[in-house]
PDB file of C-alpha atoms in Angstrom:
ATOM      1  CA  MET Z   1      76.902 -27.844  59.604  1.00 31.00           C
ATOM      2  CA  ILE Z   2      79.003 -27.553  63.148  1.00 32.00           C
ATOM      3  CA  PRO Z   3      82.679 -26.996  63.823  1.00 37.00           C
ATOM      4  CA  ALA Z   4      84.725 -29.886  62.416  1.00 38.00           C
ATOM      5  CA  LEU Z   5      86.036 -31.768  65.880  1.00 38.00           C
ATOM      6  CA  ASP Z   6      88.023 -34.599  65.823  1.00 37.00           C
ATOM      7  CA  ALA Z   7      87.155 -37.509  68.748  1.00 33.00           C
ATOM      8  CA  ARG Z   8      89.836 -35.271  71.587  1.00 38.00           C
ATOM      9  CA  GLY Z   9      87.566 -32.655  71.842  1.00 40.00           C
ATOM     10  CA  ILE Z  10      84.342 -34.065  72.180  1.00 37.00           C
ATOM     11  CA  GLY Z  11      85.870 -34.705  76.213  1.00 39.00           C
ATOM     12  CA  SER Z  12      85.426 -38.267  77.213  1.00 37.00           C
ATOM     13  CA  ASP Z  13      85.816 -41.595  76.701  1.00 41.00           C
ATOM     14  CA  PRO Z  14      84.061 -43.260  73.190  1.00 38.00           C
ATOM     15  CA  ARG Z  15      84.392 -47.102  75.110  1.00 45.00           C
ATOM     16  CA  ARG Z  16      82.623 -45.243  78.018  1.00 47.00           C
ATOM     17  CA  ALA Z  17      79.438 -43.643  76.356  1.00 46.00           C
ATOM     18  CA  SER Z  18      75.294 -45.336  76.913  1.00 53.00           C
ATOM     19  CA  PRO Z  19      74.889 -46.606  73.220  1.00 56.00           C
ATOM     20  CA  SER Z  20      73.265 -43.408  72.302  1.00 57.00           C
ATOM     21  CA  SER Z  21      75.971 -40.442  73.093  1.00 51.00           C
ATOM     22  CA  ARG Z  22      78.251 -43.663  71.360  1.00 50.00           C
ATOM     23  CA  VAL Z  23      76.474 -42.762  67.737  1.00 51.00           C
ATOM     24  CA  LYS Z  24      76.467 -38.719  68.544  1.00 50.00           C
ATOM     25  CA  LEU Z  25      79.639 -39.386  68.597  1.00 44.00           C
ATOM     26  CA  VAL Z  26      79.751 -41.791  65.378  1.00 47.00           C
ATOM     27  CA  ASN Z  27      77.689 -39.107  63.420  1.00 50.00           C
ATOM     28  CA  LEU Z  28      79.652 -36.051  64.948  1.00 46.00           C
ATOM     29  CA  LEU Z  29      82.600 -37.154  63.471  1.00 44.00           C
ATOM     30  CA  LYS Z  30      81.592 -37.773  59.975  1.00 44.00           C
ATOM     31  CA  GLU Z  31      80.430 -34.754  60.142  1.00 48.00           C
ATOM     32  CA  ALA Z  32      83.797 -33.108  61.075  1.00 45.00           C
ATOM     33  CA  ARG Z  33      86.432 -35.477  58.002  1.00 45.00           C
ATOM     34  CA  SER Z  34      83.339 -34.037  55.290  1.00 41.00           C
ATOM     35  CA  VAL Z  35      83.850 -30.446  56.544  1.00 42.00           C
ATOM     36  CA  ARG Z  36      87.238 -30.647  56.705  1.00 44.00           C
ATOM     37  CA  ALA Z  37      87.074 -32.197  53.031  1.00 40.00           C
ATOM     38  CA  SER Z  38      84.477 -29.798  52.088  1.00 41.00           C
ATOM     39  CA  SER Z  39      86.408 -26.621  53.686  1.00 41.00           C
ATOM     40  CA  ARG Z  40      89.633 -27.473  54.697  1.00 48.00           C
ATOM     41  CA  SER Z  41      91.523 -23.394  54.319  1.00 49.00           C
ATOM     42  CA  ARG Z  42      88.653 -22.602  56.038  1.00 67.00           C
ATOM     43  CA  VAL Z  43      89.912 -23.308  59.207  1.00 79.00           C
ATOM     44  CA  GLN Z  44      89.718 -20.096  61.636  1.00 87.00           C
ATOM     45  CA  VAL Z  45      90.659 -21.750  65.237  1.00 92.00           C
ATOM     46  CA  LEU Z  46      92.535 -24.801  66.224  1.00 94.00           C
ATOM     47  CA  ALA Z  47      91.919 -25.683  69.480  1.00 93.00           C
ATOM     48  CA  PHE Z  48      94.367 -28.196  71.642  1.00 94.00           C
ATOM     49  CA  PRO Z  49      92.581 -28.132  75.616  1.00 90.00           C
ATOM     50  CA  ALA Z  50      95.106 -30.313  76.716  1.00 90.00           C
ATOM     51  CA  GLU Z  51      97.744 -27.578  76.012  1.00 93.00           C
ATOM     52  CA  SER Z  52      95.695 -25.020  77.037  1.00 92.00           C
ATOM     53  CA  ILE Z  53      95.760 -23.296  73.671  1.00 94.00           C
ATOM     54  CA  ALA Z  54      93.247 -21.453  71.025  1.00 95.00           C
ATOM     55  CA  LEU Z  55      95.476 -20.446  67.851  1.00 96.00           C
ATOM     56  CA  LEU Z  56      93.073 -17.617  66.553  1.00 96.00           C
ATOM     57  CA  PHE Z  57      93.828 -16.823  62.340  1.00 94.00           C
ATOM     58  CA  THR Z  58      94.318 -13.203  61.868  1.00 94.00           C
ATOM     59  CA  PRO Z  59      93.327 -12.416  58.088  1.00 90.00           C
ATOM     60  CA  LYS Z  60      96.556 -12.425  55.826  1.00 91.00           C
ATOM     61  CA  CYS Z  61      98.631 -14.378  58.596  1.00 92.00           C
ATOM     62  CA  GLY Z  62      99.952 -16.965  57.262  1.00 90.00           C
ATOM     63  CA  SER Z  63      96.809 -18.880  58.016  1.00 89.00           C
ATOM     64  CA  ASN Z  64      98.247 -21.591  55.601  1.00 89.00           C
ATOM     65  CA  SER Z  65     100.850 -22.222  57.038  1.00 92.00           C
ATOM     66  CA  ILE Z  66     100.282 -22.668  60.193  1.00 94.00           C
ATOM     67  CA  GLU Z  67      97.308 -24.554  58.974  1.00 92.00           C
ATOM     68  CA  GLU Z  68      99.061 -27.081  57.462  1.00 92.00           C
ATOM     69  CA  ALA Z  69     101.646 -27.946  59.946  1.00 94.00           C
ATOM     70  CA  TYR Z  70      99.771 -27.526  63.059  1.00 96.00           C
ATOM     71  CA  GLU Z  71      95.995 -28.283  62.286  1.00 94.00           C
ATOM     72  CA  PRO Z  72      96.964 -32.235  63.081  1.00 94.00           C
ATOM     73  CA  TYR Z  73      97.098 -31.427  66.677  1.00 95.00           C
ATOM     74  CA  ALA Z  74      94.316 -29.972  67.549  1.00 94.00           C
ATOM     75  CA  GLY Z  75      90.924 -31.054  70.008  1.00 91.00           C
ATOM     76  CA  VAL Z  76      88.680 -29.259  68.156  1.00 89.00           C
ATOM     77  CA  ARG Z  77      88.831 -27.364  65.054  1.00 88.00           C
ATOM     78  CA  ILE Z  78      86.495 -24.480  64.345  1.00 87.00           C
ATOM     79  CA  GLY Z  79      85.625 -23.719  60.259  1.00 79.00           C
ATOM     80  CA  GLY Z  80      84.108 -24.752  57.405  1.00 66.00           C
ATOM     81  CA  HIS Z  81      80.540 -22.458  57.946  1.00 66.00           C
ATOM     82  CA  PRO Z  82      79.539 -19.613  55.641  1.00 59.00           C
ATOM     83  CA  SER Z  83      78.771 -17.590  59.034  1.00 59.00           C
ATOM     84  CA  LEU Z  84      82.467 -18.812  60.474  1.00 63.00           C
ATOM     85  CA  ARG Z  85      84.432 -15.851  58.614  1.00 65.00           C
ATOM     86  CA  HIS Z  86      87.385 -14.334  60.989  1.00 75.00           C
ATOM     87  CA  ILE Z  87      86.518 -15.595  64.676  1.00 89.00           C
ATOM     88  CA  ASP Z  88      88.388 -12.257  66.359  1.00 93.00           C
ATOM     89  CA  LEU Z  89      88.755 -12.365  69.779  1.00 95.00           C
ATOM     90  CA  SER Z  90      85.113 -10.845  71.078  1.00 93.00           C
ATOM     91  CA  GLU Z  91      83.542 -12.864  69.228  1.00 91.00           C
ATOM     92  CA  TYR Z  92      86.041 -16.214  70.292  1.00 92.00           C
ATOM     93  CA  GLU Z  93      84.809 -14.740  74.392  1.00 91.00           C
ATOM     94  CA  ARG Z  94      80.917 -14.308  73.277  1.00 89.00           C
ATOM     95  CA  GLY Z  95      81.589 -18.516  71.234  1.00 84.00           C
ATOM     96  CA  PHE Z  96      83.596 -20.502  71.752  1.00 83.00           C
ATOM     97  CA  SER Z  97      85.947 -19.381  75.411  1.00 79.00           C
ATOM     98  CA  THR Z  98      83.957 -22.725  77.094  1.00 76.00           C
ATOM     99  CA  LEU Z  99      86.041 -25.187  74.097  1.00 67.00           C
ATOM    100  CA  SER Z 100      88.100 -26.618  77.317  1.00 62.00           C
ATOM    101  CA  GLY Z 101      85.485 -27.538  79.145  1.00 58.00           C
ATOM    102  CA  ASP Z 102      84.641 -25.951  82.739  1.00 59.00           C
ATOM    103  CA  GLN Z 103      87.550 -28.650  83.982  1.00 60.00           C
ATOM    104  CA  LEU Z 104      90.646 -26.779  82.021  1.00 62.00           C
ATOM    105  CA  GLY Z 105      89.038 -23.546  82.209  1.00 74.00           C
ATOM    106  CA  PRO Z 106      90.437 -21.435  79.727  1.00 86.00           C
ATOM    107  CA  LEU Z 107      92.097 -21.596  77.179  1.00 92.00           C
ATOM    108  CA  GLU Z 108      95.440 -19.215  76.280  1.00 95.00           C
ATOM    109  CA  THR Z 109      94.563 -17.284  73.202  1.00 96.00           C
ATOM    110  CA  VAL Z 110      97.619 -16.550  70.767  1.00 97.00           C
ATOM    111  CA  CYS Z 111      97.553 -15.335  67.072  1.00 97.00           C
ATOM    112  CA  LEU Z 112     100.213 -13.470  64.473  1.00 97.00           C
ATOM    113  CA  ILE Z 113     100.273  -9.807  63.527  1.00 96.00           C
ATOM    114  CA  ARG Z 114     102.119  -8.209  60.783  1.00 96.00           C
ATOM    115  CA  ASP Z 115     103.503  -5.421  59.823  1.00 96.00           C
ATOM    116  CA  PRO Z 116      99.884  -2.653  58.820  1.00 93.00           C
ATOM    117  CA  LEU Z 117     101.241  -1.403  55.864  1.00 93.00           C
ATOM    118  CA  ASP Z 118     101.665  -5.280  54.055  1.00 94.00           C
ATOM    119  CA  HIS Z 119      98.690  -6.278  55.855  1.00 93.00           C
ATOM    120  CA  LEU Z 120      96.980  -4.104  53.770  1.00 92.00           C
ATOM    121  CA  ARG Z 121      99.485  -5.032  50.895  1.00 92.00           C
ATOM    122  CA  SER Z 122      98.082  -8.690  50.895  1.00 90.00           C
ATOM    123  CA  TRP Z 123      94.671  -7.849  50.562  1.00 88.00           C
ATOM    124  CA  TYR Z 124      94.391  -5.421  48.278  1.00 87.00           C
ATOM    125  CA  ARG Z 125      96.898  -8.561  46.612  1.00 86.00           C
ATOM    126  CA  TYR Z 126      93.429 -10.555  47.148  1.00 83.00           C
ATOM    127  CA  LEU Z 127      92.007  -8.396  46.149  1.00 81.00           C
ATOM    128  CA  LEU Z 128      92.784  -8.562  43.197  1.00 80.00           C
ATOM    129  CA  ARG Z 129      92.838 -11.822  41.865  1.00 76.00           C
ATOM    130  CA  PRO Z 130      90.070 -13.405  40.113  1.00 73.00           C
ATOM    131  CA  GLY Z 131      86.751 -13.904  42.776  1.00 64.00           C
ATOM    132  CA  GLY Z 132      88.349 -12.194  45.212  1.00 58.00           C
ATOM    133  CA  GLY Z 133      85.624 -10.257  45.528  1.00 60.00           C
ATOM    134  CA  ASP Z 134      83.891  -7.226  44.799  1.00 61.00           C
ATOM    135  CA  ARG Z 135      86.716  -4.051  44.571  1.00 65.00           C
ATOM    136  CA  TRP Z 136      84.820  -2.535  45.932  1.00 66.00           C
ATOM    137  CA  TRP Z 137      87.144   0.927  45.934  1.00 64.00           C
ATOM    138  CA  THR Z 138      87.798   0.803  42.095  1.00 65.00           C
ATOM    139  CA  HIS Z 139      85.927   3.887  42.269  1.00 61.00           C
ATOM    140  CA  ARG Z 140      88.373   6.175  42.652  1.00 60.00           C
ATOM    141  CA  GLY Z 141      91.193   4.364  40.403  1.00 63.00           C
ATOM    142  CA  GLY Z 142      92.690   0.928  40.964  1.00 77.00           C
ATOM    143  CA  THR Z 143      95.791   1.371  42.522  1.00 85.00           C
ATOM    144  CA  PHE Z 144      97.169   0.618  45.586  1.00 89.00           C
ATOM    145  CA  ASP Z 145      97.121   3.897  46.258  1.00 89.00           C
ATOM    146  CA  HIS Z 146      93.154   4.404  45.226  1.00 83.00           C
ATOM    147  CA  PHE Z 147      92.981   1.541  47.628  1.00 85.00           C
ATOM    148  CA  LEU Z 148      94.756   2.472  50.819  1.00 86.00           C
ATOM    149  CA  GLU Z 149      92.711   6.222  50.386  1.00 82.00           C
ATOM    150  CA  TYR Z 150      89.760   3.842  50.570  1.00 80.00           C
ATOM    151  CA  VAL Z 151      89.833   2.239  53.229  1.00 81.00           C
ATOM    152  CA  LEU Z 152      91.210   4.694  55.784  1.00 82.00           C
ATOM    153  CA  ASP Z 153      88.235   7.146  54.886  1.00 77.00           C
ATOM    154  CA  VAL Z 154      86.651   7.139  57.401  1.00 64.00           C
ATOM    155  CA  GLU Z 155      83.101   7.045  56.186  1.00 69.00           C
ATOM    156  CA  GLN Z 156      83.134   4.522  53.900  1.00 66.00           C
ATOM    157  CA  THR Z 157      80.184   2.281  53.956  1.00 60.00           C
ATOM    158  CA  ARG Z 158      82.974  -1.179  53.688  1.00 60.00           C
ATOM    159  CA  LYS Z 159      84.691  -1.573  57.406  1.00 66.00           C
ATOM    160  CA  MET Z 160      87.847  -3.511  57.071  1.00 74.00           C
ATOM    161  CA  LYS Z 161      87.990  -4.502  60.291  1.00 81.00           C
ATOM    162  CA  THR Z 162      91.994  -3.983  61.857  1.00 89.00           C
ATOM    163  CA  GLN Z 163      93.991  -5.982  64.181  1.00 93.00           C
ATOM    164  CA  HIS Z 164      93.296  -3.762  66.161  1.00 93.00           C
ATOM    165  CA  GLU Z 165      89.710  -4.256  66.819  1.00 92.00           C
ATOM    166  CA  PHE Z 166      91.148  -7.956  65.648  1.00 94.00           C
ATOM    167  CA  VAL Z 167      92.939  -8.507  69.046  1.00 96.00           C
ATOM    168  CA  ARG Z 168      90.880  -6.528  71.327  1.00 96.00           C
ATOM    169  CA  ASP Z 169      87.983  -7.961  73.827  1.00 94.00           C
ATOM    170  CA  GLU Z 170      84.456  -6.851  75.331  1.00 90.00           C
ATOM    171  CA  THR Z 171      85.720  -4.031  76.986  1.00 93.00           C
ATOM    172  CA  GLY Z 172      88.088  -3.074  73.309  1.00 92.00           C
ATOM    173  CA  GLU Z 173      91.226  -3.871  75.189  1.00 96.00           C
ATOM    174  CA  ILE Z 174      93.990  -5.764  73.570  1.00 96.00           C
ATOM    175  CA  GLY Z 175      93.391  -8.613  75.108  1.00 96.00           C
ATOM    176  CA  VAL Z 176      95.248 -12.271  73.803  1.00 97.00           C
ATOM    177  CA  ASP Z 177      97.093 -13.962  75.711  1.00 97.00           C
ATOM    178  CA  ARG Z 178     100.436 -13.958  73.122  1.00 97.00           C
ATOM    179  CA  ILE Z 179     100.723 -11.189  70.366  1.00 98.00           C
ATOM    180  CA  PHE Z 180     103.504 -13.169  67.702  1.00 97.00           C
ATOM    181  CA  ALA Z 181     105.179 -10.360  64.368  1.00 97.00           C
ATOM    182  CA  LEU Z 182     104.506 -12.191  61.145  1.00 95.00           C
ATOM    183  CA  GLU Z 183     107.879 -10.887  61.135  1.00 94.00           C
ATOM    184  CA  ARG Z 184     109.114 -12.640  62.606  1.00 94.00           C
ATOM    185  CA  MET Z 185     108.038 -16.114  62.390  1.00 94.00           C
ATOM    186  CA  ASP Z 186     110.492 -18.278  63.839  1.00 95.00           C
ATOM    187  CA  ARG Z 187     109.786 -17.221  67.986  1.00 96.00           C
ATOM    188  CA  PHE Z 188     105.471 -18.538  66.927  1.00 97.00           C
ATOM    189  CA  GLU Z 189     106.905 -21.394  65.467  1.00 96.00           C
ATOM    190  CA  ASN Z 190     109.789 -22.487  68.799  1.00 97.00           C
ATOM    191  CA  PHE Z 191     106.696 -21.708  70.818  1.00 97.00           C
ATOM    192  CA  MET Z 192     103.831 -23.835  69.255  1.00 97.00           C
ATOM    193  CA  ASN Z 193     106.232 -26.984  69.155  1.00 97.00           C
ATOM    194  CA  GLU Z 194     107.612 -26.564  72.744  1.00 97.00           C
ATOM    195  CA  ARG Z 195     103.967 -26.771  73.531  1.00 97.00           C
ATOM    196  CA  LEU Z 196     102.773 -29.318  71.235  1.00 97.00           C
ATOM    197  CA  GLY Z 197     105.610 -31.483  72.269  1.00 96.00           C
ATOM    198  CA  VAL Z 198     106.265 -31.607  68.255  1.00 96.00           C
ATOM    199  CA  ARG Z 199     109.060 -30.786  65.232  1.00 95.00           C
ATOM    200  CA  ARG Z 200     107.188 -28.872  62.501  1.00 94.00           C
ATOM    201  CA  THR Z 201     108.458 -26.058  60.115  1.00 91.00           C
ATOM    202  CA  LEU Z 202     105.455 -24.573  58.512  1.00 89.00           C
ATOM    203  CA  PRO Z 203     105.802 -23.981  54.611  1.00 84.00           C
ATOM    204  CA  VAL Z 204     105.554 -21.812  52.854  1.00 76.00           C
ATOM    205  CA  LEU Z 205     102.129 -21.221  50.785  1.00 67.00           C
ATOM    206  CA  ASN Z 206     100.612 -19.113  49.238  1.00 58.00           C
ATOM    207  CA  ARG Z 207     103.584 -15.926  48.750  1.00 58.00           C
ATOM    208  CA  SER Z 208     102.597 -13.797  46.187  1.00 55.00           C
ATOM    209  CA  GLU Z 209     104.483 -10.471  44.895  1.00 57.00           C
ATOM    210  CA  ARG Z 210     105.065  -6.718  46.747  1.00 59.00           C
ATOM    211  CA  VAL Z 211     103.029  -4.520  45.177  1.00 57.00           C
TER     212      VAL Z 211
END
């Protein structure tokens, strides 16, 4: 399986392509549509080459709402493969930073982050869901306090990636060009609408009770 693309992510006019290139393009788009249908909620990066934006999806930071609002306008959609889970900045720079091609230059990276404690509360709620995964902290007890103790334990064997780690580049420095706060989603929404030339309101999806 390959990352899902649409025609704008190909970088050429299909009508001017050679017969072999057109066949390759048709097969690519067929697979892209299949990926979109089977794994709609697993998008990890939306790239908008014409608008020079690469939108990274920080875990537990409104990903479903953002995808619902802006995925239709993306030129490139990365996701749908089991190995593509939570692509952080350093991973993006290593494997996907050339999405815009040589002519347009590097894309401006964008993401959201949220209050760190609220971020951990969201992870805790997610892991408590049926099918939410191995509740690997429960050997200490099943409360949120036990979960925090495990996450903060430097000796733990299963390390959760922090938001700080998500936005760091390969040198260890904070490298995302624009970081918005989830608590001020209106600023992110205004930025995206202005850059894309659209008027979208982010839907409220997957909101859960506070811990």
